[in-house]
PDB file of C-alpha atoms and ligand atoms in Angstrom:
ATOM      1  CA  MET A   1     137.695 145.576  99.548  1.00  0.00           C
ATOM      2  CA  SER A   2     138.531 142.072  99.737  1.00  0.00           C
ATOM      3  CA  ALA A   3     138.226 140.545  95.966  1.00  0.00           C
ATOM      4  CA  HIS A   4     135.105 137.746  94.967  1.00  0.00           C
ATOM      5  CA  LYS A   5     135.714 134.652  95.735  1.00  0.00           C
ATOM      6  CA  SER A   6     134.064 132.080  93.976  1.00  0.00           C
ATOM      7  CA  GLN A   7     131.386 129.406  96.142  1.00  0.00           C
ATOM      8  CA  TYR A   8     133.176 126.240  94.655  1.00  0.00           C
ATOM      9  CA  ILE A   9     136.382 124.873  94.000  1.00  0.00           C
ATOM     10  CA  GLU A  10     137.654 122.617  91.235  1.00  0.00           C
ATOM     11  CA  ARG A  11     138.506 119.319  93.147  1.00  0.00           C
ATOM     12  CA  TYR A  12     138.919 116.833  89.180  1.00  0.00           C
ATOM     13  CA  ASN A  13     138.897 117.700  85.751  1.00  0.00           C
ATOM     14  CA  THR A  14     137.196 116.776  83.166  1.00  0.00           C
ATOM     15  CA  ALA A  15     139.923 113.810  82.403  1.00  0.00           C
ATOM     16  CA  GLU A  16     140.494 113.028  85.468  1.00  0.00           C
ATOM     17  CA  ARG A  17     136.457 112.884  86.052  1.00  0.00           C
ATOM     18  CA  LEU A  18     136.564 110.120  82.906  1.00  0.00           C
ATOM     19  CA  ASN A  19     138.902 107.789  84.302  1.00  0.00           C
ATOM     20  CA  HIS A  20     137.554 107.724  87.504  1.00  0.00           C
ATOM     21  CA  TRP A  21     133.909 107.061  85.886  1.00  0.00           C
ATOM     22  CA  VAL A  22     135.273 104.882  83.611  1.00  0.00           C
ATOM     23  CA  THR A  23     137.210 102.928  85.821  1.00  0.00           C
ATOM     24  CA  ALA A  24     133.965 102.659  88.095  1.00  0.00           C
ATOM     25  CA  ILE A  25     131.530 101.475  85.521  1.00  0.00           C
ATOM     26  CA  THR A  26     134.066  98.460  84.720  1.00  0.00           C
ATOM     27  CA  PHE A  27     133.874  97.729  88.517  1.00  0.00           C
ATOM     28  CA  ILE A  28     129.678  96.889  88.504  1.00  0.00           C
ATOM     29  CA  LEU A  29     130.004  94.934  85.244  1.00  0.00           C
ATOM     30  CA  LEU A  30     133.519  92.338  86.321  1.00  0.00           C
ATOM     31  CA  ILE A  31     131.253  92.686  89.992  1.00  0.00           C
ATOM     32  CA  LEU A  32     128.270  91.277  88.578  1.00  0.00           C
ATOM     33  CA  SER A  33     129.720  88.667  85.708  1.00  0.00           C
ATOM     34  CA  GLY A  34     132.422  87.435  88.172  1.00  0.00           C
ATOM     35  CA  PHE A  35     129.578  86.544  90.685  1.00  0.00           C
ATOM     36  CA  SER A  36     127.467  84.894  89.112  1.00  0.00           C
ATOM     37  CA  LEU A  37     130.514  83.001  87.613  1.00  0.00           C
ATOM     38  CA  PHE A  38     131.535  82.380  91.093  1.00  0.00           C
ATOM     39  CA  HIS A  39     128.554  80.448  92.506  1.00  0.00           C
ATOM     40  CA  PRO A  40     125.253  78.919  91.205  1.00  0.00           C
ATOM     41  CA  ALA A  41     122.688  80.400  93.262  1.00  0.00           C
ATOM     42  CA  LEU A  42     124.358  83.767  91.643  1.00  0.00           C
ATOM     43  CA  PHE A  43     124.272  82.103  87.835  1.00  0.00           C
ATOM     44  CA  TRP A  44     120.798  83.980  86.976  1.00  0.00           C
ATOM     45  CA  LEU A  45     122.555  86.947  86.721  1.00  0.00           C
ATOM     46  CA  THR A  46     124.407  86.588  83.387  1.00  0.00           C
ATOM     47  CA  ASN A  47     121.600  87.049  81.574  1.00  0.00           C
ATOM     48  CA  LEU A  48     122.669  90.773  82.058  1.00  0.00           C
ATOM     49  CA  PHE A  49     125.472  89.864  79.669  1.00  0.00           C
ATOM     50  CA  GLY A  50     123.686  87.781  77.125  1.00  0.00           C
ATOM     51  CA  GLY A  51     123.817  84.232  78.619  1.00  0.00           C
ATOM     52  CA  GLY A  52     127.088  81.888  80.273  1.00  0.00           C
ATOM     53  CA  PRO A  53     129.035  81.863  78.087  1.00  0.00           C
ATOM     54  CA  TRP A  54     129.177  85.277  76.897  1.00  0.00           C
ATOM     55  CA  THR A  55     129.711  86.041  80.399  1.00  0.00           C
ATOM     56  CA  ARG A  56     132.721  83.685  80.241  1.00  0.00           C
ATOM     57  CA  ILE A  57     134.077  84.929  77.550  1.00  0.00           C
ATOM     58  CA  LEU A  58     133.777  88.721  78.816  1.00  0.00           C
ATOM     59  CA  HIS A  59     134.751  89.479  81.975  1.00  0.00           C
ATOM     60  CA  PRO A  60     138.360  88.831  81.373  1.00  0.00           C
ATOM     61  CA  PHE A  61     138.302  91.711  78.874  1.00  0.00           C
ATOM     62  CA  ILE A  62     136.370  93.774  80.926  1.00  0.00           C
ATOM     63  CA  GLY A  63     138.944  93.386  83.320  1.00  0.00           C
ATOM     64  CA  VAL A  64     141.391  94.250  80.877  1.00  0.00           C
ATOM     65  CA  VAL A  65     139.673  97.656  80.433  1.00  0.00           C
ATOM     66  CA  MET A  66     139.342  98.699  84.031  1.00  0.00           C
ATOM     67  CA  PHE A  67     143.056  97.393  84.991  1.00  0.00           C
ATOM     68  CA  GLY A  68     144.375  99.522  82.689  1.00  0.00           C
ATOM     69  CA  SER A  69     141.636 102.793  83.477  1.00  0.00           C
ATOM     70  CA  PHE A  70     142.760 101.990  87.675  1.00  0.00           C
ATOM     71  CA  ALA A  71     146.599 102.080  86.397  1.00  0.00           C
ATOM     72  CA  SER A  72     146.011 105.546  84.374  1.00  0.00           C
ATOM     73  CA  LEU A  73     143.611 106.657  87.762  1.00  0.00           C
ATOM     74  CA  ALA A  74     146.691 105.129  89.586  1.00  0.00           C
ATOM     75  CA  LEU A  75     149.302 107.202  88.290  1.00  0.00           C
ATOM     76  CA  ARG A  76     147.152 110.239  88.944  1.00  0.00           C
ATOM     77  CA  PHE A  77     146.999 110.309  92.283  1.00  0.00           C
ATOM     78  CA  TRP A  78     148.996 108.344  93.932  1.00  0.00           C
ATOM     79  CA  HIS A  79     151.283 111.066  95.033  1.00  0.00           C
ATOM     80  CA  HIS A  80     148.497 112.682  97.597  1.00  0.00           C
ATOM     81  CA  ASN A  81     148.311 109.601  98.712  1.00  0.00           C
ATOM     82  CA  ILE A  82     151.414 109.255 100.940  1.00  0.00           C
ATOM     83  CA  LEU A  83     150.129 108.860 104.501  1.00  0.00           C
ATOM     84  CA  SER A  84     152.317 111.836 106.874  1.00  0.00           C
ATOM     85  CA  LYS A  85     152.196 111.855 110.699  1.00  0.00           C
ATOM     86  CA  ASN A  86     149.207 113.684 110.745  1.00  0.00           C
ATOM     87  CA  ASP A  87     147.574 110.930 108.793  1.00  0.00           C
ATOM     88  CA  ILE A  88     148.878 108.162 111.304  1.00  0.00           C
ATOM     89  CA  GLN A  89     146.973 110.030 114.561  1.00  0.00           C
ATOM     90  CA  TRP A  90     144.239 110.322 112.257  1.00  0.00           C
ATOM     91  CA  LEU A  91     143.440 106.637 112.381  1.00  0.00           C
ATOM     92  CA  LYS A  92     144.191 106.622 116.171  1.00  0.00           C
ATOM     93  CA  GLN A  93     141.215 108.689 116.678  1.00  0.00           C
ATOM     94  CA  ILE A  94     139.208 106.420 113.897  1.00  0.00           C
ATOM     95  CA  PRO A  95     136.437 106.618 117.041  1.00  0.00           C
ATOM     96  CA  ASP A  96     136.357 110.182 116.880  1.00  0.00           C
ATOM     97  CA  VAL A  97     135.775 110.148 113.379  1.00  0.00           C
ATOM     98  CA  ILE A  98     132.559 107.418 113.670  1.00  0.00           C
ATOM     99  CA  GLN A  99     131.484 110.744 115.832  1.00  0.00           C
ATOM    100  CA  ASN A 100     131.961 112.944 113.096  1.00  0.00           C
ATOM    101  CA  PHE A 101     134.466 114.495 115.808  1.00  0.00           C
ATOM    102  CA  GLU A 102     136.044 116.480 113.213  1.00  0.00           C
ATOM    103  CA  ASP A 103     136.948 119.528 115.281  1.00  0.00           C
ATOM    104  CA  ARG A 104     139.545 117.266 117.297  1.00  0.00           C
ATOM    105  CA  LEU A 105     140.730 115.285 114.464  1.00  0.00           C
ATOM    106  CA  PRO A 106     144.826 116.021 112.987  1.00  0.00           C
ATOM    107  CA  GLU A 107     144.616 118.707 109.749  1.00  0.00           C
ATOM    108  CA  VAL A 108     143.521 117.021 106.587  1.00  0.00           C
ATOM    109  CA  ASP A 109     145.151 117.492 103.607  1.00  0.00           C
ATOM    110  CA  ARG A 110     143.812 116.907 100.300  1.00  0.00           C
ATOM    111  CA  TYR A 111     142.234 112.943 101.439  1.00  0.00           C
ATOM    112  CA  ASN A 112     141.495 111.507 105.319  1.00  0.00           C
ATOM    113  CA  ALA A 113     143.668 108.130 105.491  1.00  0.00           C
ATOM    114  CA  GLY A 114     141.040 106.391 105.097  1.00  0.00           C
ATOM    115  CA  GLN A 115     140.552 107.346 101.553  1.00  0.00           C
ATOM    116  CA  LYS A 116     144.550 106.696 102.163  1.00  0.00           C
ATOM    117  CA  LEU A 117     144.511 103.704 102.772  1.00  0.00           C
ATOM    118  CA  LEU A 118     142.062 102.686 100.620  1.00  0.00           C
ATOM    119  CA  PHE A 119     143.944 103.425  97.542  1.00  0.00           C
ATOM    120  CA  TRP A 120     146.925 101.438  98.369  1.00  0.00           C
ATOM    121  CA  THR A 121     143.648  98.721  99.242  1.00  0.00           C
ATOM    122  CA  MET A 122     143.455  98.610  95.336  1.00  0.00           C
ATOM    123  CA  ILE A 123     146.979  98.973  95.213  1.00  0.00           C
ATOM    124  CA  ALA A 124     147.328  95.878  96.179  1.00  0.00           C
ATOM    125  CA  THR A 125     144.403  93.754  95.045  1.00  0.00           C
ATOM    126  CA  ILE A 126     143.772  95.297  91.430  1.00  0.00           C
ATOM    127  CA  PRO A 127     147.142  94.470  89.761  1.00  0.00           C
ATOM    128  CA  THR A 128     147.052  90.957  91.762  1.00  0.00           C
ATOM    129  CA  LEU A 129     144.036  90.888  89.963  1.00  0.00           C
ATOM    130  CA  PHE A 130     145.027  90.765  86.747  1.00  0.00           C
ATOM    131  CA  ILE A 131     147.629  88.993  87.180  1.00  0.00           C
ATOM    132  CA  THR A 132     145.624  85.748  88.095  1.00  0.00           C
ATOM    133  CA  GLY A 133     143.009  87.071  86.063  1.00  0.00           C
ATOM    134  CA  ILE A 134     145.648  86.030  83.183  1.00  0.00           C
ATOM    135  CA  ILE A 135     146.537  83.200  84.522  1.00  0.00           C
ATOM    136  CA  ILE A 136     143.171  81.425  84.788  1.00  0.00           C
ATOM    137  CA  TRP A 137     142.353  83.149  81.100  1.00  0.00           C
ATOM    138  CA  GLN A 138     141.758  79.696  79.522  1.00  0.00           C
ATOM    139  CA  PRO A 139     142.249  78.824  76.577  1.00  0.00           C
ATOM    140  CA  TRP A 140     145.484  81.178  75.803  1.00  0.00           C
ATOM    141  CA  PHE A 141     148.000  81.742  78.781  1.00  0.00           C
ATOM    142  CA  THR A 142     147.258  78.953  81.127  1.00  0.00           C
ATOM    143  CA  PRO A 143     149.075  76.736  79.975  1.00  0.00           C
ATOM    144  CA  TRP A 144     151.520  78.490  80.028  1.00  0.00           C
ATOM    145  CA  PHE A 145     152.298  78.180  83.800  1.00  0.00           C
ATOM    146  CA  PRO A 146     153.427  74.856  85.738  1.00  0.00           C
ATOM    147  CA  ARG A 147     150.208  72.562  86.683  1.00  0.00           C
ATOM    148  CA  ASN A 148     148.375  73.401  90.240  1.00  0.00           C
ATOM    149  CA  VAL A 149     150.122  77.197  89.038  1.00  0.00           C
ATOM    150  CA  ASP A 150     146.417  78.356  88.259  1.00  0.00           C
ATOM    151  CA  ARG A 151     143.921  76.404  90.985  1.00  0.00           C
ATOM    152  CA  PHE A 152     145.749  79.154  93.851  1.00  0.00           C
ATOM    153  CA  ALA A 153     145.594  81.713  91.196  1.00  0.00           C
ATOM    154  CA  VAL A 154     141.821  81.461  91.383  1.00  0.00           C
ATOM    155  CA  LEU A 155     141.822  81.136  94.978  1.00  0.00           C
ATOM    156  CA  LEU A 156     144.048  84.591  95.067  1.00  0.00           C
ATOM    157  CA  HIS A 157     141.338  85.773  92.505  1.00  0.00           C
ATOM    158  CA  ALA A 158     137.700  85.505  94.434  1.00  0.00           C
ATOM    159  CA  LEU A 159     140.161  86.299  97.790  1.00  0.00           C
ATOM    160  CA  CYS A 160     141.271  89.620  96.037  1.00  0.00           C
ATOM    161  CA  ALA A 161     137.950  90.363  94.225  1.00  0.00           C
ATOM    162  CA  PHE A 162     136.164  90.527  97.797  1.00  0.00           C
ATOM    163  CA  ILE A 163     138.642  92.205  99.664  1.00  0.00           C
ATOM    164  CA  MET A 164     138.377  95.018  96.963  1.00  0.00           C
ATOM    165  CA  SER A 165     134.626  95.316  96.790  1.00  0.00           C
ATOM    166  CA  THR A 166     134.393  95.245  99.847  1.00  0.00           C
ATOM    167  CA  GLY A 167     135.965  98.407 100.017  1.00  0.00           C
ATOM    168  CA  ILE A 168     134.561  99.920  97.152  1.00  0.00           C
ATOM    169  CA  ILE A 169     131.293  99.384  99.458  1.00  0.00           C
ATOM    170  CA  VAL A 170     133.105 101.167 102.084  1.00  0.00           C
ATOM    171  CA  HIS A 171     134.221 103.979  99.393  1.00  0.00           C
ATOM    172  CA  VAL A 172     130.888 104.366  98.125  1.00  0.00           C
ATOM    173  CA  TYR A 173     129.328 104.742 101.410  1.00  0.00           C
ATOM    174  CA  ALA A 174     131.904 106.935 102.336  1.00  0.00           C
ATOM    175  CA  ALA A 175     130.976 109.422  98.930  1.00  0.00           C
ATOM    176  CA  ILE A 176     127.415 109.326  99.903  1.00  0.00           C
ATOM    177  CA  TRP A 177     127.975 109.790 102.907  1.00  0.00           C
ATOM    178  CA  VAL A 178     130.088 112.806 103.529  1.00  0.00           C
ATOM    179  CA  LYS A 179     127.673 115.924 101.694  1.00  0.00           C
ATOM    180  CA  GLY A 180     128.916 117.460  98.785  1.00  0.00           C
ATOM    181  CA  THR A 181     131.768 114.671  98.107  1.00  0.00           C
ATOM    182  CA  MET A 182     130.024 113.240  95.474  1.00  0.00           C
ATOM    183  CA  ARG A 183     129.649 116.821  93.760  1.00  0.00           C
ATOM    184  CA  ALA A 184     133.364 116.276  93.474  1.00  0.00           C
ATOM    185  CA  MET A 185     133.136 113.231  91.235  1.00  0.00           C
ATOM    186  CA  VAL A 186     130.234 114.213  89.080  1.00  0.00           C
ATOM    187  CA  ARG A 187     130.462 117.661  88.516  1.00  0.00           C
ATOM    188  CA  GLY A 188     134.264 118.463  89.672  1.00  0.00           C
ATOM    189  CA  THR A 189     134.414 121.015  92.116  1.00  0.00           C
ATOM    190  CA  VAL A 190     133.077 121.441  95.771  1.00  0.00           C
ATOM    191  CA  GLU A 191     132.124 123.569  97.880  1.00  0.00           C
ATOM    192  CA  ARG A 192     134.273 125.937  99.683  1.00  0.00           C
ATOM    193  CA  ALA A 193     132.441 125.605 102.882  1.00  0.00           C
ATOM    194  CA  TRP A 194     133.380 122.058 102.038  1.00  0.00           C
ATOM    195  CA  VAL A 195     137.131 122.425 101.823  1.00  0.00           C
ATOM    196  CA  LYS A 196     137.425 124.334 105.040  1.00  0.00           C
ATOM    197  CA  LYS A 197     135.607 122.164 106.970  1.00  0.00           C
ATOM    198  CA  HIS A 198     136.529 117.964 105.605  1.00  0.00           C
ATOM    199  CA  HIS A 199     140.115 118.921 103.791  1.00  0.00           C
ATOM    200  CA  PRO A 200     141.745 122.437 106.011  1.00  0.00           C
ATOM    201  CA  GLY A 201     145.094 121.697 104.694  1.00  0.00           C
ATOM    202  CA  TRP A 202     144.121 121.823 101.468  1.00  0.00           C
ATOM    203  CA  TYR A 203     142.707 124.377 101.182  1.00  0.00           C
ATOM    204  CA  LYS A 204     145.646 126.355 103.329  1.00  0.00           C
ATOM    205  CA  ARG A 205     147.656 124.979 100.195  1.00  0.00           C
ATOM    206  CA  LEU A 206     145.282 126.359  97.779  1.00  0.00           C
ATOM    207  CA  GLU A 207     145.088 130.304  99.230  1.00  0.00           C
ATOM    208  CA  GLN A 208     149.152 130.079  99.592  1.00  0.00           C
ATOM    209  CA  GLY A 209     148.652 128.502  95.679  1.00  0.00           C
ATOM    210  CA  ARG A 210     150.476 125.730  97.024  1.00  0.00           C
ATOM    211  CA  ASP A 211     148.157 122.832  95.281  1.00  0.00           C
ATOM    212  CA  HIS A 212     149.852 120.865  92.992  1.00  0.00           C
TER     213      HIS A 212
HETATM  214  C1  HEM B 528     131.641 102.781  92.347  1.00  0.00           C
HETATM  215  C2  HEM B 528     130.726 103.889  92.948  1.00  0.00           C
HETATM  216  C3  HEM B 528     131.870 104.742  92.250  1.00  0.00           C
HETATM  217  C4  HEM B 528     131.453 106.093  92.969  1.00  0.00           C
HETATM  218  C5  HEM B 528     130.037 106.564  93.430  1.00  0.00           C
HETATM  219  C6  HEM B 528     132.689 106.554  93.374  1.00  0.00           C
HETATM  220  C7  HEM B 528     133.024 107.688  93.825  1.00  0.00           C
HETATM  221  C8  HEM B 528     133.956 109.631  94.510  1.00  0.00           C
HETATM  222  C9  HEM B 528     133.964 110.114  94.820  1.00  0.00           C
HETATM  223  C10 HEM B 528     133.014 110.799  95.467  1.00  0.00           C
HETATM  224  C11 HEM B 528     135.581 110.512  95.109  1.00  0.00           C
HETATM  225  C12 HEM B 528     136.093 111.790  95.100  1.00  0.00           C
HETATM  226  C13 HEM B 528     135.976 112.054  96.844  1.00  0.00           C
HETATM  227  C14 HEM B 528     137.158 112.819  96.366  1.00  0.00           C
HETATM  228  O1  HEM B 528     137.202 114.148  95.842  1.00  0.00           O
HETATM  229  O2  HEM B 528     137.209 113.886  98.454  1.00  0.00           O
HETATM  230  C15 HEM B 528     136.510 109.100  94.337  1.00  0.00           C
HETATM  231  C16 HEM B 528     137.758 109.749  94.468  1.00  0.00           C
HETATM  232  C17 HEM B 528     138.511 108.504  93.829  1.00  0.00           C
HETATM  233  N1  HEM B 528     137.726 107.172  92.973  1.00  0.00           N
HETATM  234 FE1  HEM B 528     136.256 106.765  93.518  1.00  0.00          FE
HETATM  235  N2  HEM B 528     133.736 105.888  93.604  1.00  0.00           N
HETATM  236  C18 HEM B 528     133.289 104.582  92.595  1.00  0.00           C
HETATM  237  C19 HEM B 528     134.133 103.935  92.662  1.00  0.00           C
HETATM  238  C20 HEM B 528     135.825 103.446  92.329  1.00  0.00           C
HETATM  239  C21 HEM B 528     136.636 102.530  91.687  1.00  0.00           C
HETATM  240  C22 HEM B 528     135.917 101.613  91.505  1.00  0.00           C
HETATM  241  C23 HEM B 528     137.769 102.544  91.893  1.00  0.00           C
HETATM  242  C24 HEM B 528     139.035 102.390  91.648  1.00  0.00           C
HETATM  243  C25 HEM B 528     138.788 100.394  91.639  1.00  0.00           C
HETATM  244  C26 HEM B 528     138.324 104.527  92.442  1.00  0.00           C
HETATM  245  C27 HEM B 528     138.945 105.197  92.433  1.00  0.00           C
HETATM  246  C28 HEM B 528     138.439 106.302  93.163  1.00  0.00           C
HETATM  247  C29 HEM B 528     139.862 107.237  93.244  1.00  0.00           C
HETATM  248  C30 HEM B 528     141.452 106.830  93.170  1.00  0.00           C
HETATM  249  C31 HEM B 528     139.870 108.284  93.435  1.00  0.00           C
HETATM  250  C32 HEM B 528     140.542 109.562  94.042  1.00  0.00           C
HETATM  251  C33 HEM B 528     140.918 109.422  95.547  1.00  0.00           C
HETATM  252  C34 HEM B 528     142.612 108.991  95.756  1.00  0.00           C
HETATM  253  O3  HEM B 528     143.185 109.401  95.247  1.00  0.00           O
HETATM  254  O4  HEM B 528     142.645 108.281  97.211  1.00  0.00           O
HETATM  255  N3  HEM B 528     136.232 104.244  92.461  1.00  0.00           N
HETATM  256  N4  HEM B 528     135.197 108.253  93.476  1.00  0.00           N
END
């Protein structure tokens, strides 16, 4: 008789989930405070943070927390996000991905190529947001830099914020769209059937005891 297999498989431990949700919550606070300072039409959002001056004071500090939290997340997950040959093929078959023809796609490991590309987009934009944020942090750091560097930094800051938040919208959409994914970050576990269907390569490694 075969040994009983549990219905669920652990995907994230408590520390990983805590780290993820600190990053996600600070991200939402940054988007709200950042947008409220970006355009007068959105200034009303500053009410959420105790008015204009408080929003301006808090935004960079929340940014520092998010950068630190993301750095820790990135250290935990970078090695799962290296692109493989299968991933390149997966990207070439994006129409099959969109149309849910999962059986036509090359074997996906722990993460698919879309998740991996998003990870590297965050790696490129979050440190840039941090550096440009420091440069435009008046009155503390801006005077350290040559004149007009801060003007370029403001532009780059807004551009990276746009790219990153668009990426996170896709990230959240995919997390909801692929049924059974949210529980990975809420409970830490996923259903065995979810792993077999969406991550057969990872499933094989788990079966062989080769997960790391
Ligand atoms: C705001 C709401 C967010 C939701 C609902 C959400 C949801 C999720 C879910 C369900 C997973 C698990 C996916 C899987 O195991 O296949 C995940 C993974 C992950 N999330 Fe989020 N997330 C959010 C925000 C963020 C933010 C702001 C960041 C970073 C700036 C982030 C970075 C990550 C990373 C690095 C992973 C691991 C995947 C990888 O290494 O490629 N998430 N998220």
